[in-house]
Amino acid sequence: MLEVLNVLNTHLSEHLGLNYEFGQMSDSPPNYPYWVGDYAETEGLTEDGVENQTIILNGFARGKFIDLETQKEKIKEYFKFGKTDLVSVNLPNGVTSKVVVNIWFSDSINIPDDNMDLKRCQIHLITKIWKGYE
């Protein structure tokens, strides 16, 4: 899963220029809008060696909702047809292995909040990982 998290950080932070962190935002106070990632492992390893996870991106903004909606659309368009990365991984035995990571947009939802100034949405990205390719 670390491969997916590293690839996702590169795509969101570097390629899209978004304010993103995994787990929770460490900046205090945070710079809005920002995105926090988490994941759910939806299936076990399949016979073809694929691992599946769902990335959950929670976006937060203050003030106008359009700032968050603009970034949500940017993420949707970026991952609409999927992004595939080939990553080298150093295994504990000193061997280098290859991992193929594929990430694509699944769905999104706006989430109401009791704090009328805080805007929130959630995006789901589907991932597939193939490990062990040389």
Coordinates of N, CA and C in Angstrom, one line a residue:
M1 N 0.8 -1.2 0.0 CA 0.0 0.0 0.0 C 0.8 1.3 0.0
L2 N 2.1 1.2 0.5 CA 2.9 2.3 0.6 C 3.2 2.8 -0.8
E3 N 3.3 1.9 -1.8 CA 3.6 2.3 -3.2 C 2.4 3.2 -3.7
V4 N 1.2 2.8 -3.4 CA 0.0 3.6 -3.8 C 0.1 5.0 -3.2
L5 N 0.3 5.0 -1.9 CA 0.3 6.3 -1.1 C 1.4 7.3 -1.7
N6 N 2.6 6.7 -2.0 CA 3.7 7.6 -2.5 C 3.3 8.1 -3.9
V7 N 2.7 7.2 -4.8 CA 2.3 7.6 -6.1 C 1.2 8.7 -6.0
L8 N 0.2 8.4 -5.1 CA -0.9 9.4 -5.0 C -0.4 10.8 -4.5
N9 N 0.6 10.8 -3.6 CA 1.1 12.0 -3.1 C 1.8 12.8 -4.2
T10 N 2.5 12.1 -5.1 CA 3.2 12.7 -6.2 C 2.1 13.3 -7.2
H11 N 1.1 12.6 -7.5 CA 0.1 13.1 -8.4 C -0.7 14.3 -7.8
L12 N -1.1 14.2 -6.6 CA -1.9 15.3 -6.0 C -1.1 16.5 -5.7
S13 N 0.1 16.3 -5.0 CA 0.9 17.4 -4.6 C 1.7 18.1 -5.7
E14 N 2.4 17.2 -6.4 CA 3.3 17.8 -7.4 C 2.6 18.0 -8.8
H15 N 1.9 17.1 -9.3 CA 1.3 17.2 -10.6 C 0.1 18.2 -10.6
L16 N -0.7 18.0 -9.6 CA -1.9 18.9 -9.5 C -1.8 20.1 -8.7
G17 N -0.7 20.2 -7.9 CA -0.4 21.3 -7.0 C -1.4 21.5 -5.9
L18 N -2.0 20.4 -5.4 CA -3.0 20.5 -4.3 C -2.4 20.4 -3.0
N19 N -3.0 20.9 -2.0 CA -2.6 20.9 -0.6 C -3.1 19.5 0.0
Y20 N -2.2 18.5 0.0 CA -2.7 17.1 0.3 C -1.7 16.5 1.3
E21 N -2.3 15.7 2.3 CA -1.6 14.9 3.2 C -2.3 13.6 3.4
F22 N -1.6 12.5 3.7 CA -2.3 11.3 4.1 C -2.5 11.3 5.6
G23 N -3.7 10.8 6.0 CA -4.0 10.7 7.4 C -4.7 11.9 8.1
Q24 N -3.9 13.0 8.2 CA -4.5 14.2 8.7 C -3.6 15.4 8.3
M25 N -4.1 16.5 8.2 CA -3.4 17.7 7.8 C -2.5 18.1 9.0
S26 N -1.2 18.3 8.8 CA -0.3 18.6 9.9 C -0.2 20.1 10.1
D27 N -0.5 20.9 9.0 CA -0.4 22.4 9.2 C -1.5 22.9 10.1
S28 N -1.0 23.8 11.0 CA -2.0 24.4 12.0 C -1.8 25.8 12.1
P29 N -2.7 26.7 11.7 CA -4.0 26.3 11.0 C -3.7 25.8 9.6
P30 N -4.6 25.0 9.1 CA -4.4 24.5 7.7 C -4.7 25.6 6.7
N31 N -4.1 25.4 5.5 CA -4.2 26.3 4.4 C -5.4 25.7 3.5
Y32 N -6.5 26.4 3.5 CA -7.7 25.9 2.7 C -7.6 26.3 1.3
P33 N -8.2 25.5 0.4 CA -8.7 24.2 0.6 C -7.6 23.2 0.7
Y34 N -7.9 22.1 1.4 CA -6.9 21.0 1.6 C -7.6 19.6 1.5
W35 N -6.8 18.6 1.2 CA -7.3 17.3 1.0 C -6.5 16.3 2.0
V36 N -7.3 15.4 2.6 CA -6.7 14.4 3.5 C -7.1 13.0 2.9
G37 N -6.1 12.2 2.8 CA -6.3 10.8 2.2 C -6.4 9.7 3.3
D38 N -7.2 8.7 3.0 CA -7.3 7.5 3.7 C -7.5 6.4 2.7
Y39 N -7.6 5.1 3.2 CA -7.9 4.1 2.2 C -8.7 2.9 2.9
A40 N -9.4 2.1 2.0 CA -10.0 0.9 2.5 C -9.6 -0.2 1.6
E41 N -9.1 -1.3 2.2 CA -8.8 -2.5 1.4 C -10.0 -3.2 1.1
T42 N -10.5 -3.3 -0.1 CA -11.8 -3.8 -0.5 C -11.7 -5.3 -0.8
E43 N -10.6 -5.8 -1.3 CA -10.5 -7.2 -1.6 C -9.2 -7.7 -1.3
G44 N -9.1 -9.0 -1.1 CA -7.7 -9.6 -0.9 C -7.0 -9.8 -2.2
L45 N -5.8 -10.4 -2.1 CA -5.0 -10.7 -3.3 C -5.8 -11.7 -4.1
T46 N -5.9 -11.4 -5.4 CA -6.6 -12.3 -6.4 C -5.5 -13.3 -7.0
E47 N -6.0 -14.3 -7.8 CA -5.2 -15.2 -8.4 C -4.2 -14.6 -9.4
D48 N -4.6 -13.5 -10.0 CA -3.7 -12.9 -10.9 C -2.7 -11.9 -10.3
G49 N -2.7 -11.9 -8.9 CA -1.7 -11.0 -8.2 C -2.1 -9.6 -8.0
V50 N -3.4 -9.3 -8.3 CA -3.8 -7.9 -8.1 C -4.3 -7.6 -6.7
E51 N -3.9 -6.5 -6.2 CA -4.5 -6.0 -4.9 C -5.4 -4.8 -5.2
N52 N -6.5 -4.7 -4.6 CA -7.5 -3.6 -4.8 C -7.7 -2.8 -3.5
Q53 N -7.6 -1.5 -3.7 CA -7.9 -0.6 -2.5 C -8.7 0.6 -3.1
T54 N -9.5 1.2 -2.2 CA -10.2 2.4 -2.5 C -9.5 3.5 -1.7
I55 N -9.1 4.5 -2.4 CA -8.5 5.7 -1.7 C -9.7 6.7 -1.4
I56 N -9.8 7.2 -0.2 CA -10.8 8.1 0.2 C -10.2 9.5 0.4
L57 N -10.5 10.4 -0.4 CA -10.0 11.8 -0.3 C -11.1 12.7 0.3
N58 N -10.8 13.3 1.4 CA -11.7 14.2 2.0 C -11.2 15.6 1.8
G59 N -12.0 16.5 1.1 CA -11.6 17.9 0.9 C -12.3 18.8 1.8
F60 N -11.6 19.8 2.3 CA -12.1 20.8 3.2 C -11.8 22.2 2.7
A61 N -12.8 23.1 2.8 CA -12.6 24.5 2.4 C -13.5 25.4 3.3
R62 N -13.1 26.6 3.4 CA -13.9 27.6 4.1 C -14.3 28.7 3.2
G63 N -15.5 29.3 3.5 CA -16.0 30.3 2.6 C -16.8 29.7 1.5
K64 N -16.4 30.0 0.2 CA -17.2 29.6 -1.0 C -16.9 28.2 -1.3
F65 N -18.0 27.5 -1.7 CA -17.9 26.1 -2.0 C -17.2 25.9 -3.4
I66 N -17.2 26.9 -4.2 CA -16.7 26.8 -5.6 C -15.2 26.5 -5.6
D67 N -14.4 26.9 -4.6 CA -13.0 26.6 -4.5 C -12.8 25.1 -4.4
L68 N -13.6 24.5 -3.5 CA -13.5 23.0 -3.4 C -14.0 22.3 -4.6
E69 N -15.1 22.8 -5.2 CA -15.7 22.2 -6.3 C -14.7 22.2 -7.5
T70 N -14.0 23.3 -7.7 CA -13.0 23.5 -8.7 C -11.9 22.4 -8.6
Q71 N -11.4 22.2 -7.4 CA -10.3 21.2 -7.2 C -10.9 19.8 -7.3
K72 N -12.1 19.6 -6.9 CA -12.7 18.3 -7.1 C -12.8 17.9 -8.6
E73 N -13.2 18.9 -9.4 CA -13.3 18.7 -10.9 C -11.9 18.4 -11.5
K74 N -10.9 19.1 -10.9 CA -9.5 18.9 -11.4 C -9.0 17.5 -11.1
I75 N -9.3 17.0 -9.9 CA -9.0 15.6 -9.6 C -9.7 14.6 -10.5
K76 N -11.0 14.9 -10.7 CA -11.9 14.0 -11.5 C -11.3 13.9 -12.9
E77 N -11.0 15.0 -13.5 CA -10.5 15.0 -14.9 C -9.1 14.4 -15.0
Y78 N -8.3 14.6 -14.0 CA -6.9 14.1 -14.0 C -6.9 12.5 -13.9
F79 N -7.8 11.9 -13.1 CA -7.9 10.5 -12.9 C -9.0 9.8 -13.7
K80 N -9.7 10.5 -14.6 CA -10.8 10.0 -15.3 C -10.5 8.7 -16.1
F81 N -9.4 8.7 -16.8 CA -9.0 7.5 -17.6 C -7.9 6.7 -16.9
G82 N -7.6 7.0 -15.7 CA -6.6 6.3 -14.9 C -5.2 6.8 -15.1
K83 N -4.4 6.6 -14.1 CA -3.0 6.9 -14.2 C -2.2 5.6 -13.8
T84 N -1.3 5.3 -14.6 CA -0.5 4.1 -14.3 C 1.0 4.4 -14.1
D85 N 1.5 3.9 -13.0 CA 2.9 4.1 -12.7 C 3.6 2.8 -12.4
L86 N 4.9 2.7 -12.9 CA 5.7 1.6 -12.6 C 6.7 2.1 -11.5
V87 N 6.7 1.4 -10.4 CA 7.5 1.9 -9.2 C 8.5 0.8 -8.9
S88 N 9.8 1.1 -8.6 CA 10.8 0.2 -8.1 C 10.7 0.2 -6.6
V89 N 10.7 -1.0 -6.0 CA 10.6 -1.2 -4.6 C 11.8 -2.1 -4.1
N90 N 12.5 -1.6 -3.1 CA 13.6 -2.4 -2.5 C 13.0 -3.3 -1.4
L91 N 13.1 -4.6 -1.6 CA 12.6 -5.6 -0.7 C 13.6 -5.8 0.4
P92 N 13.2 -6.3 1.6 CA 14.0 -6.5 2.7 C 15.3 -7.4 2.4
N93 N 15.2 -8.3 1.5 CA 16.3 -9.2 1.2 C 17.3 -8.6 0.2
G94 N 17.1 -7.3 -0.1 CA 18.0 -6.5 -0.9 C 17.7 -6.6 -2.4
V95 N 16.7 -7.3 -2.8 CA 16.3 -7.4 -4.2 C 15.4 -6.2 -4.5
T96 N 15.5 -5.7 -5.7 CA 14.6 -4.7 -6.2 C 13.5 -5.3 -7.0
S97 N 12.3 -4.9 -6.8 CA 11.2 -5.5 -7.5 C 10.4 -4.3 -8.1
K98 N 9.5 -4.6 -9.1 CA 8.7 -3.6 -9.7 C 7.3 -3.8 -9.3
V99 N 6.6 -2.7 -9.1 CA 5.2 -2.6 -8.8 C 4.5 -1.7 -9.7
V100 N 3.3 -2.2 -10.3 CA 2.5 -1.4 -11.2 C 1.3 -0.9 -10.4
V101 N 1.2 0.4 -10.4 CA 0.1 1.0 -9.6 C -0.8 1.8 -10.6
N102 N -2.1 1.4 -10.6 CA -3.1 2.1 -11.4 C -4.2 2.8 -10.5
I103 N -4.4 4.1 -10.8 CA -5.4 4.8 -10.0 C -6.4 5.5 -10.9
W104 N -7.7 5.4 -10.6 CA -8.7 6.1 -11.4 C -9.8 6.6 -10.6
F105 N -10.5 7.6 -11.1 CA -11.6 8.2 -10.4 C -12.8 7.3 -10.4
S106 N -13.5 7.2 -9.2 CA -14.7 6.4 -9.1 C -15.9 7.3 -8.9
D107 N -16.0 8.0 -7.8 CA -17.2 8.8 -7.5 C -16.9 9.9 -6.5
S108 N -17.8 10.8 -6.3 CA -17.6 11.9 -5.3 C -19.0 12.3 -4.7
I109 N -18.9 12.9 -3.5 CA -20.1 13.3 -2.9 C -19.8 14.6 -2.0
N110 N -20.7 15.5 -2.0 CA -20.6 16.7 -1.1 C -21.2 16.3 0.2
I111 N -20.6 16.6 1.3 CA -21.0 16.2 2.6 C -21.4 17.5 3.4
P112 N -22.6 17.5 3.8 CA -23.1 18.7 4.6 C -22.4 18.7 6.0
D113 N -22.2 19.9 6.5 CA -21.5 20.0 7.8 C -22.3 21.0 8.7
D114 N -22.4 20.8 10.0 CA -23.1 21.7 10.8 C -22.5 23.1 10.9
N115 N -21.2 23.2 10.6 CA -20.5 24.5 10.6 C -20.7 25.0 9.1
M116 N -21.6 26.0 9.0 CA -22.0 26.5 7.7 C -20.8 27.1 6.9
D117 N -19.7 27.5 7.6 CA -18.6 28.1 6.9 C -17.7 27.0 6.3
L118 N -17.7 25.8 6.9 CA -16.8 24.7 6.5 C -17.5 23.9 5.4
K119 N -16.8 23.8 4.3 CA -17.3 23.0 3.1 C -16.5 21.7 3.1
R120 N -17.2 20.6 2.7 CA -16.5 19.3 2.7 C -17.1 18.4 1.6
C121 N -16.2 17.7 1.0 CA -16.6 16.7 0.0 C -15.7 15.5 0.1
Q122 N -16.1 14.4 -0.5 CA -15.3 13.2 -0.5 C -15.2 12.6 -1.9
I123 N -14.0 12.2 -2.2 CA -13.8 11.5 -3.5 C -13.2 10.1 -3.3
H124 N -13.7 9.2 -4.1 CA -13.2 7.8 -4.0 C -12.4 7.6 -5.3
L125 N -11.2 7.1 -5.1 CA -10.3 6.7 -6.2 C -10.1 5.2 -6.1
I126 N -10.2 4.5 -7.2 CA -10.0 3.0 -7.2 C -8.6 2.8 -7.6
T127 N -7.9 1.8 -6.9 CA -6.5 1.5 -7.2 C -6.4 0.0 -7.4
K128 N -5.5 -0.4 -8.3 CA -5.1 -1.8 -8.5 C -3.5 -1.8 -8.4
I129 N -3.0 -2.8 -7.8 CA -1.5 -2.9 -7.6 C -1.1 -4.3 -8.1
W130 N -0.2 -4.4 -9.0 CA 0.4 -5.7 -9.3 C 1.9 -5.6 -8.9
K131 N 2.3 -6.6 -8.0 CA 3.6 -6.6 -7.5 C 4.4 -7.8 -8.1
G132 N 5.7 -7.5 -8.2 CA 6.6 -8.6 -8.6 C 7.0 -8.6 -10.0
Y133 N 6.6 -7.6 -10.8 CA 7.0 -7.5 -12.2 C 8.5 -7.0 -12.3
E134 N 9.2 -7.7 -13.1 CA 10.6 -7.3 -13.3 C 10.8 -6.5 -14.6

